[in-house]
mmCIF file of C-alpha atoms in Angstrom:
data_model
loop_
_atom_site.group_PDB
_atom_site.id
_atom_site.type_symbol
_atom_site.label_atom_id
_atom_site.label_comp_id
_atom_site.label_asym_id
_atom_site.label_seq_id
_atom_site.Cartn_x
_atom_site.Cartn_y
_atom_site.Cartn_z
ATOM 1 C CA UNK B 4 -19.918 -19.998 1.410
ATOM 2 C CA UNK B 5 -17.655 -21.454 4.290
ATOM 3 C CA UNK B 6 -14.386 -22.709 2.617
ATOM 4 C CA UNK B 7 -12.936 -23.960 5.875
ATOM 5 C CA UNK B 8 -12.636 -27.701 5.884
ATOM 6 C CA UNK B 9 -13.131 -29.780 9.067
ATOM 7 C CA UNK B 10 -10.531 -32.271 10.322
ATOM 8 C CA UNK B 11 -12.758 -35.267 9.269
ATOM 9 C CA UNK B 12 -13.051 -33.799 5.674
ATOM 10 C CA UNK B 13 -9.290 -33.223 5.500
ATOM 11 C CA UNK B 14 -8.713 -36.916 6.572
ATOM 12 C CA UNK B 15 -11.114 -38.247 4.017
ATOM 13 C CA UNK B 16 -9.344 -36.001 1.330
ATOM 14 C CA UNK B 17 -6.018 -37.172 2.046
ATOM 15 C CA UNK B 18 -7.017 -40.878 2.231
ATOM 16 C CA UNK B 19 -8.731 -40.455 -1.160
ATOM 17 C CA UNK B 20 -5.529 -39.123 -2.682
ATOM 18 C CA UNK B 21 -3.353 -41.852 -1.016
ATOM 19 C CA UNK B 22 -5.621 -44.649 -2.285
ATOM 20 C CA UNK B 23 -5.825 -43.238 -5.708
ATOM 21 C CA UNK B 24 -9.605 -42.816 -5.561
ATOM 22 C CA UNK B 25 -9.137 -38.942 -6.429
ATOM 23 C CA UNK B 26 -7.278 -37.531 -9.535
ATOM 24 C CA UNK B 27 -4.767 -34.963 -8.280
ATOM 25 C CA UNK B 28 -4.762 -33.436 -11.715
ATOM 26 C CA UNK B 29 -8.163 -31.853 -11.001
ATOM 27 C CA UNK B 30 -6.619 -30.089 -8.067
ATOM 28 C CA UNK B 31 -3.687 -28.903 -10.097
ATOM 29 C CA UNK B 32 -5.897 -27.604 -12.648
ATOM 30 C CA UNK B 33 -7.967 -25.601 -10.109
ATOM 31 C CA UNK B 34 -4.835 -24.070 -8.664
ATOM 32 C CA UNK B 35 -3.139 -23.228 -12.000
ATOM 33 C CA UNK B 36 -6.105 -20.952 -12.872
ATOM 34 C CA UNK B 37 -5.430 -18.557 -10.103
ATOM 35 C CA UNK B 38 -3.803 -15.284 -11.162
ATOM 36 C CA UNK B 39 -0.662 -14.628 -9.027
ATOM 37 C CA UNK B 40 0.982 -11.273 -9.052
ATOM 38 C CA UNK B 41 4.482 -10.794 -7.797
ATOM 39 C CA UNK B 42 4.839 -7.911 -5.425
ATOM 40 C CA UNK B 43 8.026 -6.566 -4.349
ATOM 41 C CA UNK B 44 8.000 -4.942 -0.990
ATOM 42 C CA UNK B 45 11.368 -3.223 -1.653
ATOM 43 C CA UNK B 46 9.690 -1.426 -4.636
ATOM 44 C CA UNK B 47 5.952 -1.000 -4.037
ATOM 45 C CA UNK B 48 3.563 0.376 -6.898
ATOM 46 C CA UNK B 49 2.523 3.806 -5.666
ATOM 47 C CA UNK B 50 0.518 4.963 -8.709
ATOM 48 C CA UNK B 51 -2.353 3.154 -10.471
ATOM 49 C CA UNK B 52 -2.547 2.709 -14.211
ATOM 50 C CA UNK B 53 -5.247 5.380 -14.294
ATOM 51 C CA UNK B 54 -3.012 7.740 -12.423
ATOM 52 C CA UNK B 55 -0.124 7.079 -14.671
ATOM 53 C CA UNK B 56 -2.367 7.634 -17.724
ATOM 54 C CA UNK B 57 -3.329 10.929 -16.369
ATOM 55 C CA UNK B 58 0.004 12.102 -15.880
ATOM 56 C CA UNK B 59 0.866 11.059 -19.530
ATOM 57 C CA UNK B 60 -2.098 13.088 -20.744
ATOM 58 C CA UNK B 61 -0.820 16.092 -18.735
ATOM 59 C CA UNK B 62 2.544 15.891 -20.302
ATOM 60 C CA UNK B 63 1.399 15.409 -23.802
ATOM 61 C CA UNK B 64 0.106 18.968 -23.427
ATOM 62 C CA UNK B 65 3.404 19.929 -21.907
ATOM 63 C CA UNK B 66 5.216 18.403 -24.923
ATOM 64 C CA UNK B 67 3.037 20.224 -27.442
ATOM 65 C CA UNK B 68 3.690 23.483 -25.736
ATOM 66 C CA UNK B 69 7.455 22.925 -25.410
ATOM 67 C CA UNK B 70 7.591 22.002 -29.111
ATOM 68 C CA UNK B 71 6.027 25.338 -30.068
ATOM 69 C CA UNK B 72 7.937 27.510 -27.605
ATOM 70 C CA UNK B 73 11.336 26.011 -28.416
ATOM 71 C CA UNK B 74 10.785 25.978 -32.217
ATOM 72 C CA UNK B 75 10.046 29.832 -31.910
ATOM 73 C CA UNK B 76 13.024 30.604 -29.685
ATOM 74 C CA UNK B 77 15.530 28.442 -31.671
ATOM 75 C CA UNK B 78 14.070 29.348 -35.067
ATOM 76 C CA UNK B 79 14.426 25.671 -35.806
ATOM 77 C CA UNK B 80 12.504 22.532 -36.049
ATOM 78 C CA UNK B 81 11.917 21.139 -32.539
ATOM 79 C CA UNK B 82 9.932 17.842 -31.753
ATOM 80 C CA UNK B 83 9.000 16.871 -28.419
ATOM 81 C CA UNK B 84 6.559 13.995 -27.502
ATOM 82 C CA UNK B 85 5.978 11.546 -24.506
ATOM 83 C CA UNK B 86 7.829 8.349 -24.910
ATOM 84 C CA UNK B 87 7.193 6.628 -21.668
ATOM 85 C CA UNK B 88 5.742 7.254 -18.112
ATOM 86 C CA UNK B 89 7.182 4.921 -15.515
ATOM 87 C CA UNK B 90 7.282 4.572 -11.829
ATOM 88 C CA UNK B 91 10.767 3.352 -10.257
ATOM 89 C CA UNK B 92 13.112 4.217 -7.496
ATOM 90 C CA UNK B 93 15.061 7.273 -7.534
ATOM 91 C CA UNK B 94 18.263 5.361 -7.463
ATOM 92 C CA UNK B 95 17.148 3.649 -10.661
ATOM 93 C CA UNK B 96 16.548 6.916 -12.301
ATOM 94 C CA UNK B 97 19.854 8.266 -11.369
ATOM 95 C CA UNK B 98 21.680 5.339 -12.595
ATOM 96 C CA UNK B 99 19.860 5.550 -15.973
ATOM 97 C CA UNK B 100 21.162 9.064 -16.809
ATOM 98 C CA UNK B 101 24.605 9.941 -18.122
ATOM 99 C CA UNK B 102 27.199 11.755 -16.409
ATOM 100 C CA UNK B 103 27.835 14.717 -16.733
ATOM 101 C CA UNK B 104 24.317 16.056 -17.841
ATOM 102 C CA UNK B 105 22.118 18.900 -17.172
ATOM 103 C CA UNK B 106 20.054 18.385 -14.034
ATOM 104 C CA UNK B 107 17.676 21.225 -13.089
ATOM 105 C CA UNK B 108 16.323 20.930 -9.376
ATOM 106 C CA UNK B 109 12.814 22.450 -9.642
ATOM 107 C CA UNK B 110 10.797 23.769 -6.605
ATOM 108 C CA UNK B 111 7.155 22.441 -7.050
ATOM 109 C CA UNK B 112 5.534 25.299 -5.167
ATOM 110 C CA UNK B 113 2.815 24.897 -3.516
ATOM 111 C CA UNK B 114 3.679 21.078 -3.431
ATOM 112 C CA UNK B 115 6.326 20.084 -0.982
ATOM 113 C CA UNK B 116 9.682 18.944 -2.087
ATOM 114 C CA UNK B 117 11.527 19.189 -5.356
ATOM 115 C CA UNK B 118 11.491 17.475 -8.703
ATOM 116 C CA UNK B 119 14.342 17.033 -11.361
ATOM 117 C CA UNK B 120 14.367 17.925 -15.055
ATOM 118 C CA UNK B 121 17.267 16.163 -16.764
ATOM 119 C CA UNK B 122 18.183 17.207 -20.330
ATOM 120 C CA UNK B 123 20.448 14.996 -22.439
ATOM 121 C CA UNK B 124 23.795 16.500 -23.248
ATOM 122 C CA UNK B 125 23.146 15.927 -27.205
ATOM 123 C CA UNK B 126 19.970 18.422 -26.721
ATOM 124 C CA UNK B 127 21.662 20.739 -24.406
ATOM 125 C CA UNK B 128 24.574 21.367 -26.645
ATOM 126 C CA UNK B 129 22.403 21.521 -29.664
ATOM 127 C CA UNK B 130 20.331 24.069 -28.123
ATOM 128 C CA UNK B 131 23.401 26.116 -27.010
ATOM 129 C CA UNK B 132 24.874 25.974 -30.582
ATOM 130 C CA UNK B 133 21.649 27.045 -32.170
ATOM 131 C CA UNK B 134 21.522 30.137 -29.625
ATOM 132 C CA UNK B 135 24.996 31.091 -30.381
ATOM 133 C CA UNK B 136 24.292 31.367 -33.946
ATOM 134 C CA UNK B 137 25.331 27.827 -35.260
ATOM 135 C CA UNK B 138 23.310 25.266 -37.116
ATOM 136 C CA UNK B 139 22.296 23.164 -34.034
ATOM 137 C CA UNK B 140 24.793 20.336 -34.654
ATOM 138 C CA UNK B 141 27.055 18.817 -32.052
ATOM 139 C CA UNK B 142 30.514 18.049 -33.191
ATOM 140 C CA UNK B 143 32.643 18.560 -30.136
ATOM 141 C CA UNK B 144 32.877 16.847 -26.752
ATOM 142 C CA UNK B 145 29.582 16.130 -25.200
ATOM 143 C CA UNK B 146 31.047 14.679 -21.995
ATOM 144 C CA UNK B 147 32.066 18.042 -20.420
ATOM 145 C CA UNK B 148 30.620 20.324 -17.977
ATOM 146 C CA UNK B 149 28.976 23.562 -18.875
ATOM 147 C CA UNK B 150 30.677 26.856 -18.835
ATOM 148 C CA UNK B 151 29.189 29.846 -16.893
ATOM 149 C CA UNK B 152 27.920 31.392 -20.109
ATOM 150 C CA UNK B 153 26.336 28.046 -21.334
ATOM 151 C CA UNK B 154 24.703 27.343 -17.918
ATOM 152 C CA UNK B 155 23.191 30.971 -18.052
ATOM 153 C CA UNK B 156 21.724 30.221 -21.287
ATOM 154 C CA UNK B 157 20.352 26.802 -20.369
ATOM 155 C CA UNK B 158 18.623 28.529 -17.237
ATOM 156 C CA UNK B 159 16.835 30.681 -19.704
ATOM 157 C CA UNK B 160 15.582 27.692 -21.674
ATOM 158 C CA UNK B 161 14.647 25.707 -18.609
ATOM 159 C CA UNK B 162 12.438 28.681 -17.166
ATOM 160 C CA UNK B 163 10.683 28.924 -20.483
ATOM 161 C CA UNK B 164 10.062 24.950 -20.183
ATOM 162 C CA UNK B 165 8.670 25.671 -16.626
ATOM 163 C CA UNK B 166 6.129 28.093 -17.945
ATOM 164 C CA UNK B 167 4.727 25.434 -20.269
ATOM 165 C CA UNK B 168 4.710 22.933 -17.281
ATOM 166 C CA UNK B 169 2.656 25.233 -15.119
ATOM 167 C CA UNK B 170 0.247 25.524 -18.034
ATOM 168 C CA UNK B 171 -0.070 21.648 -18.511
ATOM 169 C CA UNK B 172 -0.660 21.086 -14.782
ATOM 170 C CA UNK B 173 -3.392 23.914 -14.648
ATOM 171 C CA UNK B 174 -6.253 21.432 -14.501
ATOM 172 C CA UNK B 175 -4.772 19.696 -11.492
ATOM 173 C CA UNK B 176 -3.171 22.245 -9.449
ATOM 174 C CA UNK B 177 -2.080 25.885 -9.811
ATOM 175 C CA UNK B 178 1.553 24.839 -9.917
ATOM 176 C CA UNK B 179 4.360 27.306 -9.675
ATOM 177 C CA UNK B 180 7.587 25.546 -10.526
ATOM 178 C CA UNK B 181 10.711 27.583 -9.905
ATOM 179 C CA UNK B 182 14.382 26.703 -11.044
ATOM 180 C CA UNK B 183 16.517 26.062 -7.971
ATOM 181 C CA UNK B 184 19.858 25.132 -9.251
ATOM 182 C CA UNK B 185 21.373 23.378 -12.144
ATOM 183 C CA UNK B 186 23.853 20.375 -11.498
ATOM 184 C CA UNK B 187 25.910 18.314 -13.740
ATOM 185 C CA UNK B 188 26.449 15.435 -11.539
ATOM 186 C CA UNK B 189 23.610 13.169 -10.182
ATOM 187 C CA UNK B 190 25.308 12.834 -6.689
ATOM 188 C CA UNK B 191 24.567 16.585 -6.158
ATOM 189 C CA UNK B 192 20.883 16.093 -6.955
ATOM 190 C CA UNK B 193 19.772 13.830 -4.165
ATOM 191 C CA UNK B 194 16.262 15.337 -3.458
ATOM 192 C CA UNK B 195 14.981 12.031 -1.999
ATOM 193 C CA UNK B 196 16.392 8.965 -0.538
ATOM 194 C CA UNK B 197 17.499 6.241 -3.081
ATOM 195 C CA UNK B 198 14.669 3.850 -2.456
ATOM 196 C CA UNK B 199 11.872 6.438 -2.778
ATOM 197 C CA UNK B 200 9.387 5.958 -5.570
ATOM 198 C CA UNK B 201 9.247 8.458 -8.303
ATOM 199 C CA UNK B 202 7.065 8.869 -11.563
ATOM 200 C CA UNK B 203 9.388 9.510 -14.478
ATOM 201 C CA UNK B 204 8.112 11.197 -17.515
ATOM 202 C CA UNK B 205 10.466 10.409 -20.520
ATOM 203 C CA UNK B 206 10.208 12.895 -23.516
ATOM 204 C CA UNK B 207 11.825 12.122 -26.843
ATOM 205 C CA UNK B 208 13.249 15.276 -28.149
ATOM 206 C CA UNK B 209 14.837 16.213 -31.417
ATOM 207 C CA UNK B 210 16.390 19.542 -32.153
ATOM 208 C CA UNK B 211 17.284 19.816 -35.925
ATOM 209 C CA UNK B 212 19.180 16.554 -36.510
ATOM 210 C CA UNK B 213 20.124 15.892 -32.891
ATOM 211 C CA UNK B 214 18.055 13.537 -30.857
ATOM 212 C CA UNK B 215 17.994 12.842 -27.113
ATOM 213 C CA UNK B 216 15.715 12.665 -24.077
ATOM 214 C CA UNK B 217 14.238 15.026 -21.642
ATOM 215 C CA UNK B 218 13.485 13.340 -18.366
ATOM 216 C CA UNK B 219 10.954 14.816 -15.685
ATOM 217 C CA UNK B 220 11.277 12.918 -12.405
ATOM 218 C CA UNK B 221 8.759 13.807 -9.584
ATOM 219 C CA UNK B 222 8.917 12.059 -6.091
ATOM 220 C CA UNK B 223 5.832 10.251 -4.909
ATOM 221 C CA UNK B 224 6.185 12.378 -1.798
ATOM 222 C CA UNK B 225 5.839 15.544 -3.690
ATOM 223 C CA UNK B 226 2.837 14.392 -5.794
ATOM 224 C CA UNK B 227 1.151 12.566 -2.976
ATOM 225 C CA UNK B 228 -1.223 15.582 -1.831
ATOM 226 C CA UNK B 229 -2.830 15.604 -5.126
ATOM 227 C CA UNK B 230 -2.715 11.813 -6.136
ATOM 228 C CA UNK B 231 -6.655 11.695 -5.745
ATOM 229 C CA UNK B 232 -6.873 14.369 -8.611
ATOM 230 C CA UNK B 233 -4.921 12.206 -10.898
ATOM 231 C CA UNK B 234 -7.889 10.263 -12.199
ATOM 232 C CA UNK B 235 -9.706 10.512 -15.479
ATOM 233 C CA UNK B 236 -12.943 11.431 -13.846
ATOM 234 C CA UNK B 237 -11.408 14.462 -12.065
ATOM 235 C CA UNK B 238 -9.389 15.411 -15.092
ATOM 236 C CA UNK B 239 -12.271 15.560 -17.566
ATOM 237 C CA UNK B 240 -14.558 17.220 -15.101
ATOM 238 C CA UNK B 241 -11.869 20.043 -14.215
ATOM 239 C CA UNK B 242 -11.613 20.479 -18.313
ATOM 240 C CA UNK B 243 -15.413 21.035 -18.398
ATOM 241 C CA UNK B 244 -15.280 23.516 -15.543
ATOM 242 C CA UNK B 245 -12.520 25.493 -16.932
ATOM 243 C CA UNK B 246 -14.272 25.651 -20.137
ATOM 244 C CA UNK B 247 -17.358 27.277 -18.507
ATOM 245 C CA UNK B 248 -15.536 29.750 -16.076
ATOM 246 C CA UNK B 249 -12.113 30.693 -17.395
ATOM 247 C CA UNK B 250 -12.965 30.826 -21.004
ATOM 248 C CA UNK B 251 -16.263 32.321 -20.405
ATOM 249 C CA UNK B 252 -14.677 35.364 -18.621
ATOM 250 C CA UNK B 253 -12.108 35.777 -21.359
ATOM 251 C CA UNK B 254 -14.979 35.828 -23.918
ATOM 252 C CA UNK B 255 -16.885 38.607 -22.093
ATOM 253 C CA UNK B 256 -13.863 40.725 -21.650
ATOM 254 C CA UNK B 257 -13.124 40.451 -25.509
ATOM 255 C CA UNK B 258 -16.829 41.092 -26.396
ATOM 256 C CA UNK B 259 -17.137 44.052 -24.085
ATOM 257 C CA UNK B 260 -14.454 45.888 -26.326
ATOM 258 C CA UNK B 261 -16.490 45.372 -29.570
ATOM 259 C CA UNK B 262 -17.895 48.491 -31.266
ATOM 260 C CA UNK B 263 -21.624 48.254 -32.113
ATOM 261 C CA UNK B 264 -24.049 50.510 -33.754
ATOM 262 C CA UNK B 265 -26.853 51.563 -31.490
ATOM 263 C CA UNK B 266 -29.738 53.183 -33.320
ATOM 264 C CA UNK B 267 -32.887 54.847 -31.587
ATOM 265 C CA UNK B 268 -35.773 54.801 -34.114
ATOM 266 C CA UNK B 269 -38.374 57.409 -33.429
ATOM 267 C CA UNK B 270 -40.830 56.222 -36.190
ATOM 268 C CA UNK B 271 -41.021 55.612 -40.055
ATOM 269 C CA UNK B 272 -42.947 56.946 -42.980
ATOM 270 C CA UNK B 273 -43.004 56.128 -46.616
ATOM 271 C CA UNK B 274 -42.198 59.159 -48.884
ATOM 272 C CA UNK B 275 -41.474 59.386 -52.690
ATOM 273 C CA UNK B 276 -38.059 60.130 -53.507
ATOM 274 C CA UNK B 277 -38.872 63.541 -54.917
ATOM 275 C CA UNK B 278 -40.256 64.643 -51.649
ATOM 276 C CA UNK B 279 -37.141 63.344 -49.695
ATOM 277 C CA UNK B 280 -34.982 65.471 -52.158
ATOM 278 C CA UNK B 281 -37.167 68.543 -51.511
ATOM 279 C CA UNK B 282 -36.704 68.326 -47.634
ATOM 280 C CA UNK B 283 -35.126 71.463 -46.038
ATOM 281 C CA UNK B 284 -34.255 72.445 -42.617
ATOM 282 C CA UNK B 285 -37.245 73.189 -40.544
ATOM 283 C CA UNK B 286 -39.602 71.129 -42.441
ATOM 284 C CA UNK B 287 -42.062 68.761 -40.334
ATOM 285 C CA UNK B 288 -42.552 65.344 -41.198
ATOM 286 C CA UNK B 289 -45.440 63.558 -39.674
ATOM 287 C CA UNK B 290 -44.676 59.943 -38.819
ATOM 288 C CA UNK B 291 -47.067 57.188 -39.215
ATOM 289 C CA UNK B 292 -48.229 55.072 -36.315
ATOM 290 C CA UNK B 293 -46.384 57.221 -33.770
ATOM 291 C CA UNK B 294 -47.625 59.275 -31.017
ATOM 292 C CA UNK B 295 -46.043 61.735 -28.523
ATOM 293 C CA UNK B 296 -45.072 59.717 -25.314
ATOM 294 C CA UNK B 297 -44.794 56.392 -27.162
ATOM 295 C CA UNK B 298 -41.453 54.565 -26.389
ATOM 296 C CA UNK B 299 -38.762 54.473 -29.068
ATOM 297 C CA UNK B 300 -37.296 51.292 -30.328
ATOM 298 C CA UNK B 301 -33.609 50.889 -29.699
ATOM 299 C CA UNK B 302 -31.575 48.578 -32.131
ATOM 300 C CA UNK B 303 -27.995 47.066 -31.481
ATOM 301 C CA UNK B 304 -26.572 46.380 -34.769
ATOM 302 C CA UNK B 305 -29.423 45.098 -36.860
ATOM 303 C CA UNK B 306 -31.580 43.744 -34.157
ATOM 304 C CA UNK B 307 -34.363 45.641 -32.127
ATOM 305 C CA UNK B 308 -33.548 45.015 -28.477
ATOM 306 C CA UNK B 309 -35.046 47.600 -26.252
ATOM 307 C CA UNK B 310 -37.667 50.304 -25.448
ATOM 308 C CA UNK B 311 -36.411 53.805 -24.675
ATOM 309 C CA UNK B 312 -37.356 57.311 -24.009
ATOM 310 C CA UNK B 313 -35.689 60.446 -25.663
ATOM 311 C CA UNK B 314 -33.996 62.998 -23.548
ATOM 312 C CA UNK B 315 -31.112 65.086 -22.912
ATOM 313 C CA UNK B 316 -27.822 64.664 -21.050
ATOM 314 C CA UNK B 317 -25.934 67.892 -20.749
ATOM 315 C CA UNK B 318 -26.195 69.494 -24.135
ATOM 316 C CA UNK B 319 -26.369 66.108 -25.987
ATOM 317 C CA UNK B 320 -29.463 64.325 -27.087
ATOM 318 C CA UNK B 321 -29.890 60.646 -25.548
ATOM 319 C CA UNK B 322 -32.162 58.003 -24.734
ATOM 320 C CA UNK B 323 -32.907 56.092 -21.625
ATOM 321 C CA UNK B 324 -33.622 52.365 -21.816
ATOM 322 C CA UNK B 325 -37.013 51.516 -20.189
ATOM 323 C CA UNK B 326 -37.507 47.918 -20.992
ATOM 324 C CA UNK B 327 -36.438 44.894 -23.149
ATOM 325 C CA UNK B 328 -38.047 44.113 -26.409
ATOM 326 C CA UNK B 329 -36.899 40.488 -26.219
ATOM 327 C CA UNK B 330 -35.567 38.660 -23.222
ATOM 328 C CA UNK B 331 -32.080 37.445 -24.451
ATOM 329 C CA UNK B 332 -30.705 36.180 -21.172
ATOM 330 C CA UNK B 333 -30.705 36.105 -17.501
ATOM 331 C CA UNK B 334 -28.857 39.279 -16.835
ATOM 332 C CA UNK B 335 -30.895 42.426 -16.503
ATOM 333 C CA UNK B 336 -29.839 45.871 -17.472
ATOM 334 C CA UNK B 337 -31.365 48.298 -15.084
ATOM 335 C CA UNK B 338 -30.462 51.558 -16.913
ATOM 336 C CA UNK B 339 -28.503 52.346 -20.103
ATOM 337 C CA UNK B 340 -28.031 55.949 -21.371
ATOM 338 C CA UNK B 341 -26.911 56.339 -24.833
ATOM 339 C CA UNK B 342 -25.456 59.421 -25.962
ATOM 340 C CA UNK B 343 -25.563 60.726 -29.598
ATOM 341 C CA UNK B 344 -25.024 63.560 -31.866
ATOM 342 C CA UNK B 345 -26.817 66.703 -31.683
ATOM 343 C CA UNK B 346 -28.718 65.936 -34.839
ATOM 344 C CA UNK B 347 -30.877 63.004 -35.436
#
């Protein structure tokens, strides 16, 4: 449909409006139905809603892992959950955090650039008090820099947190986050220009009775190479792939160490109990329906699985698998030697 009006049509429309032959309310109603979205060129949206949702799902896993690890390390009730995931400028993030605070600059290898992990002073001093043998309550001055010993303690905590982050990002990338340095003033943590867009994950954290925030800030420039992977389609497909590869290998490894009884059955015969009790060394028992040269049946556990032939390996009796009794899968076992005791 061609929506461009000719000059004659424009003149007729203007004349109709001036003479009152046309109701201008009709045109207003049409224009009012248009949805107008305000776009700020100084602060462009770099992440779609779907990508923000994927980031939130990733860090909900991170929050659960951190809750478990910190609770175990501090021997206290710790609660961590995702409060919000927003995109904003780095300058807005810096202005929103207190001074001094605990700012950890994180190397996001193999991604380029750094990220920032900020821990609220209330949470920082509660963790330190708990590790130093206290109850975790903070009664002193929170607006002070960390001592060398306190900073060393927090480095250990942050390294443990980064291990949880690596596991939470596994479905998207094999992230290897490393702690760079710890700062207390935002002015020493200028990892990107102030106007650069970042994604900010805010985690509500409670250690004992102390509550605060843990903020994880990732610049768009750092996360840009994997931005296409932050979609629900890629996320759920990668979850399915890992369930069929990673966990399958783990299951095979665990099952391979399980002990199972393997029994080679030469044959069978029904005998009265008195004859069984009368058997002595050297007696010969004639088996029913079994001929010399017939394959034996090899049972694994309680299930008959293979045909085999008896033989000797060194000074020990053994059997060699010659075929499958039932096809249980695609993998074929070419040869299996089962060593047994000298007596059968």
